[in-house]
CSV table of C-alpha atoms in Angstrom, one decimal:
chain,number,residue,atom,x,y,z
A,283,MET,CA,-16.8,-13.5,-4.2
A,284,ASP,CA,-19.1,-14.9,-7.1
A,285,GLU,CA,-23.0,-14.4,-5.5
A,286,CYS,CA,-21.8,-11.5,-3.2
A,287,LEU,CA,-22.0,-9.6,-6.6
A,288,ASP,CA,-25.6,-10.8,-7.9
A,289,ARG,CA,-26.4,-7.3,-7.4
A,290,LEU,CA,-24.0,-5.2,-8.6
A,291,ARG,CA,-24.5,-7.5,-12.1
A,292,THR,CA,-28.1,-6.4,-11.8
A,293,LEU,CA,-27.6,-3.4,-11.8
A,294,ILE,CA,-24.4,-2.6,-13.8
A,295,GLY,CA,-24.4,-6.0,-16.1
A,296,LYS,CA,-21.7,-9.0,-15.9
A,297,ASP,CA,-19.5,-7.8,-18.3
A,298,ASN,CA,-19.0,-4.5,-16.0
A,299,VAL,CA,-18.5,-6.2,-13.5
A,300,SER,CA,-17.0,-8.3,-14.7
A,301,SER,CA,-14.5,-5.9,-16.2
A,302,LEU,CA,-13.9,-4.5,-12.5
A,303,GLU,CA,-12.6,-7.7,-11.1
A,304,LYS,CA,-9.6,-7.0,-12.9
A,305,LYS,CA,-8.8,-3.7,-12.1
A,306,LYS,CA,-5.5,-3.0,-9.9
A,307,VAL,CA,-6.3,0.3,-8.1
A,308,ALA,CA,-3.8,2.2,-5.5
A,309,ILE,CA,-5.4,4.0,-2.7
A,310,ILE,CA,-2.7,6.7,-1.1
A,311,GLY,CA,-3.4,7.2,2.8
A,312,LEU,CA,-5.4,5.1,5.1
A,313,GLY,CA,-7.4,7.6,7.4
A,314,GLY,CA,-10.2,8.8,7.5
A,315,VAL,CA,-11.1,9.3,3.6
A,316,GLY,CA,-9.0,6.7,1.8
A,317,GLY,CA,-10.8,4.2,4.9
A,318,TYR,CA,-14.1,4.5,3.3
A,319,VAL,CA,-13.1,4.8,-0.3
A,320,LEU,CA,-11.1,0.7,0.7
A,321,ASP,CA,-14.5,-0.3,2.0
A,322,SER,CA,-16.9,0.9,-0.7
A,323,LEU,CA,-14.5,-0.4,-3.7
A,324,ALA,CA,-13.8,-4.1,-2.3
A,325,ARG,CA,-17.2,-4.9,-2.4
A,326,THR,CA,-17.2,-4.4,-6.0
A,327,GLY,CA,-15.3,-7.1,-6.8
A,328,ILE,CA,-11.6,-5.4,-7.8
A,329,SER,CA,-9.8,-8.2,-7.1
A,330,ARG,CA,-6.2,-6.0,-6.5
A,331,PHE,CA,-5.3,-3.0,-4.6
A,332,VAL,CA,-2.7,-1.2,-4.0
A,333,LEU,CA,-2.0,0.8,-0.2
A,334,CYS,CA,0.0,2.8,1.2
A,335,ASP,CA,0.6,4.9,4.3
A,336,HIS,CA,3.1,5.6,7.2
A,337,ASP,CA,1.2,5.9,9.7
A,338,ASN,CA,0.0,4.1,12.8
A,339,PHE,CA,-3.6,4.7,14.5
A,340,GLU,CA,-4.2,6.5,17.2
A,341,LYS,CA,-7.1,7.0,19.9
A,342,SER,CA,-7.8,10.9,17.8
A,343,ASN,CA,-8.9,8.9,14.8
A,344,ILE,CA,-11.8,7.0,15.9
A,345,ASN,CA,-13.9,9.5,15.8
A,346,ARG,CA,-13.8,9.7,11.9
A,347,GLN,CA,-11.9,6.8,10.5
A,348,LEU,CA,-14.1,3.2,9.6
A,349,LEU,CA,-10.7,1.4,9.8
A,350,SER,CA,-9.9,3.3,13.8
A,351,LEU,CA,-11.1,0.9,16.5
A,352,SER,CA,-10.5,0.7,19.6
A,353,ASP,CA,-8.4,-2.6,19.7
A,354,ASN,CA,-6.1,-1.9,16.5
A,355,ILE,CA,-4.6,1.3,18.1
A,356,GLY,CA,-0.8,1.7,17.1
A,357,LYS,CA,-1.3,-1.3,14.4
A,358,ARG,CA,-0.2,0.2,10.7
A,359,LYS,CA,-3.2,1.4,8.4
A,360,VAL,CA,-2.0,-0.4,5.7
A,361,ASP,CA,-1.9,-3.6,8.0
A,362,VAL,CA,-5.3,-2.8,9.0
A,363,ALA,CA,-6.7,-1.8,5.6
A,364,LYS,CA,-5.1,-5.7,4.4
A,365,GLU,CA,-6.7,-7.5,6.5
A,366,ARG,CA,-10.2,-5.3,6.5
A,367,VAL,CA,-10.0,-6.1,2.9
A,368,MET,CA,-9.5,-9.9,2.5
A,369,SER,CA,-12.5,-10.2,5.3
A,370,ILE,CA,-14.4,-8.9,2.8
A,371,ASN,CA,-13.1,-11.2,0.0
A,372,PRO,CA,-10.6,-13.2,0.5
A,373,ASP,CA,-9.8,-13.7,-2.8
A,374,VAL,CA,-8.3,-10.5,-3.2
A,375,GLU,CA,-4.3,-9.2,-3.9
A,376,CYS,CA,-3.1,-6.4,-1.6
A,377,THR,CA,0.0,-5.0,-1.6
A,378,THR,CA,0.8,-2.6,0.8
A,379,TYR,CA,3.6,0.2,1.6
A,380,TYR,CA,3.9,1.1,4.7
A,381,GLU,CA,6.1,4.5,3.9
A,382,PHE,CA,5.1,8.0,2.8
A,383,PHE,CA,4.7,9.1,-1.0
A,384,SER,CA,6.3,10.8,-2.3
A,385,GLU,CA,8.1,11.4,-5.7
A,386,ALA,CA,10.8,9.3,-5.1
A,387,ASN,CA,8.6,6.3,-4.9
A,388,ALA,CA,5.6,7.4,-6.4
A,389,GLU,CA,6.5,5.2,-10.3
A,390,ARG,CA,7.1,2.2,-8.0
A,391,ILE,CA,4.0,2.1,-6.0
A,392,LEU,CA,1.5,3.1,-8.7
A,393,SER,CA,3.2,0.5,-11.8
A,394,GLU,CA,0.4,-1.3,-13.6
A,395,THR,CA,-2.6,0.3,-11.3
A,396,ASP,CA,-5.6,1.1,-13.5
A,397,ILE,CA,-6.3,4.1,-11.2
A,398,VAL,CA,-5.4,5.8,-8.1
A,399,ILE,CA,-7.2,7.3,-5.4
A,400,ASP,CA,-5.4,10.3,-3.7
A,401,ALA,CA,-6.2,10.6,0.0
A,402,ILE,CA,-3.6,12.2,1.9
A,403,ASP,CA,-3.4,15.4,3.8
A,404,SER,CA,0.4,16.8,2.7
A,405,VAL,CA,0.1,19.2,0.0
A,406,THR,CA,4.0,18.1,-1.5
A,407,SER,CA,2.5,14.3,-1.6
A,408,LYS,CA,-0.6,15.0,-3.5
A,409,ILE,CA,0.8,16.6,-6.3
A,410,ALA,CA,3.8,14.4,-6.6
A,411,LEU,CA,0.8,11.8,-6.7
A,412,ILE,CA,-1.1,14.0,-9.3
A,413,LYS,CA,2.1,14.4,-11.5
A,414,ARG,CA,3.6,11.3,-12.0
A,415,ALA,CA,0.3,9.3,-12.5
A,416,ARG,CA,-0.2,11.9,-14.7
A,417,ASN,CA,2.6,11.4,-16.7
A,418,MET,CA,1.8,7.2,-16.4
A,419,SER,CA,-1.8,8.1,-17.8
A,420,ILE,CA,-3.0,6.1,-14.5
A,421,PRO,CA,-6.3,8.6,-13.8
A,422,VAL,CA,-6.6,10.4,-10.9
A,423,VAL,CA,-9.4,10.9,-7.5
A,424,SER,CA,-7.9,13.2,-5.3
A,425,SER,CA,-9.2,14.0,-2.1
A,426,MET,CA,-9.5,18.0,-1.2
A,427,GLY,CA,-10.1,19.2,2.3
A,428,ALA,CA,-13.0,17.6,4.5
A,429,ALA,CA,-11.9,18.8,7.8
A,430,ASN,CA,-13.6,22.0,9.3
A,431,LYS,CA,-17.1,22.0,7.2
A,432,LEU,CA,-20.5,20.9,8.6
A,433,ASP,CA,-22.6,21.4,5.2
A,434,ILE,CA,-23.0,18.1,3.9
A,435,THR,CA,-24.7,18.9,1.3
A,436,LYS,CA,-21.9,21.5,-0.3
A,437,ILE,CA,-20.1,18.5,-0.7
A,438,ARG,CA,-19.2,18.2,-5.0
A,439,ILE,CA,-17.4,16.2,-7.5
A,440,ALA,CA,-15.7,18.3,-10.1
A,441,ASP,CA,-12.3,18.4,-12.7
A,442,ILE,CA,-9.8,20.2,-10.1
A,443,SER,CA,-9.9,23.5,-12.2
A,444,GLU,CA,-13.2,23.6,-11.0
A,445,THR,CA,-12.8,23.5,-6.9
A,446,TYR,CA,-13.2,26.8,-5.0
A,447,ALA,CA,-14.0,28.0,-0.7
A,448,CYS,CA,-11.6,25.2,-0.6
A,449,PRO,CA,-7.9,26.3,1.5
A,450,LEU,CA,-6.6,22.9,0.5
A,451,ALA,CA,-7.5,23.0,-3.0
A,452,LYS,CA,-6.4,26.4,-3.8
A,453,LYS,CA,-3.0,25.1,-2.8
A,454,VAL,CA,-3.1,21.9,-5.2
A,455,ARG,CA,-4.3,24.1,-8.2
A,456,THR,CA,-1.2,26.6,-7.4
A,457,GLY,CA,1.3,23.9,-7.2
A,458,LEU,CA,-0.4,22.2,-10.2
A,459,ARG,CA,0.0,25.0,-12.3
A,460,LYS,CA,3.7,25.4,-11.7
A,461,GLU,CA,3.9,21.5,-13.0
A,462,GLY,CA,1.8,22.8,-16.3
A,463,ILE,CA,-1.3,20.7,-15.3
A,464,GLU,CA,-4.5,23.1,-14.7
A,465,ASN,CA,-7.2,20.4,-15.3
A,466,GLY,CA,-8.0,16.8,-16.2
A,467,VAL,CA,-7.7,15.4,-12.4
A,468,ILE,CA,-11.1,14.7,-10.9
A,469,ALA,CA,-11.5,16.2,-7.0
A,470,VAL,CA,-13.6,15.8,-4.2
A,471,PHE,CA,-14.4,18.7,-2.4
A,472,SER,CA,-16.7,20.9,-0.5
A,473,SER,CA,-18.2,24.5,-1.8
A,474,GLU,CA,-19.0,25.2,2.3
A,475,GLU,CA,-16.5,27.9,3.6
A,476,ALA,CA,-13.9,26.3,6.5
A,477,LEU,CA,-15.3,27.1,10.0
A,478,LYS,CA,-12.6,28.8,12.1
A,479,ASN,CA,-11.2,27.4,15.0
A,480,GLY,CA,-7.7,29.0,14.8
A,481,THR,CA,-5.2,26.4,13.5
A,482,GLU,CA,-7.2,23.4,15.2
A,483,LEU,CA,-8.7,21.1,12.8
A,484,GLY,CA,-12.3,19.6,13.9
A,485,SER,CA,-13.7,16.5,11.4
A,486,LEU,CA,-16.9,15.0,11.7
A,487,SER,CA,-17.3,10.9,10.5
A,488,THR,CA,-20.7,11.9,8.4
A,489,ILE,CA,-18.3,14.8,6.4
A,490,VAL,CA,-15.6,12.0,5.9
A,491,ALA,CA,-17.6,9.0,5.2
A,492,VAL,CA,-19.4,11.6,2.3
A,493,PHE,CA,-16.0,12.1,1.0
A,494,GLY,CA,-14.9,8.6,1.1
A,495,GLU,CA,-18.0,7.5,-0.7
A,496,PHE,CA,-17.9,10.7,-3.4
A,497,ALA,CA,-14.3,9.1,-3.9
A,498,SER,CA,-14.9,5.7,-4.6
A,499,HIS,CA,-18.3,6.9,-6.7
A,500,ALA,CA,-15.8,9.3,-8.9
A,501,ALA,CA,-13.9,6.2,-9.0
A,502,LEU,CA,-16.1,3.6,-10.4
A,503,SER,CA,-17.3,6.7,-12.9
A,504,LEU,CA,-14.5,6.1,-14.9
A,505,LEU,CA,-13.2,2.5,-14.5
A,506,LEU,CA,-16.4,1.8,-15.7
A,507,SER,CA,-16.3,5.2,-18.4
A,508,ASP,CA,-20.0,5.6,-17.1
A,509,LYS,CA,-20.5,9.6,-17.0
A,510,ARG,CA,-23.7,9.1,-15.8
A,511,MET,CA,-22.4,7.9,-12.3
A,512,ILE,CA,-21.5,11.8,-12.1
A,513,GLY,CA,-24.1,13.7,-13.1
A,514,GLY,CA,-22.9,13.5,-17.1
A,515,LYS,CA,-24.3,11.6,-20.2
A,516,ASN,CA,-22.9,9.0,-22.3
A,517,ALA,CA,-23.9,8.8,-25.6
């Protein structure tokens, strides 16, 4: 993949690209947000991925999930994701787990990873992931709720303690506080009040895509220790 990374080297330097090539990244949840995260990070030269999802693709996924196509309906998301990442970089090492992420398997799945991106829908699993990753000193980027949102300009990157106007983020904050975790987790969220659609969740592909790109960008900023990438300043 050497020549494919020329423009990235021009921007961030060859040493940073070499550093990314050595990283091992876990993406938990390969639906809407997770699919965009995987696609973007695979194009940075990262050579090792851990992918976890217990689900198969359905027709209802096509409206918002990058990896969902008409000819892979019914296929495991982890299998399609692995095929996708290896079509971008044939030299990548990709470990897949076709299982539901939980407290019981967290340590096995996250072992020896440099960062984890949480793109899970389940509140219980999100809290278990963040708790175990923190115990293992693994940085976390966690995606909050992208459903029932329309205003793309309201999507934000912030510490979990600074999230607001997101029902999912509120539940996660509450659960984390019970575990003694108040901050230290990067979250992607929308400050837009969720639209009311009864019990139904509506999704827009552009919103989901930006959530994924913001999450992958935040992950890169942590991997490169470059605060400029999310609005800060390097010393």
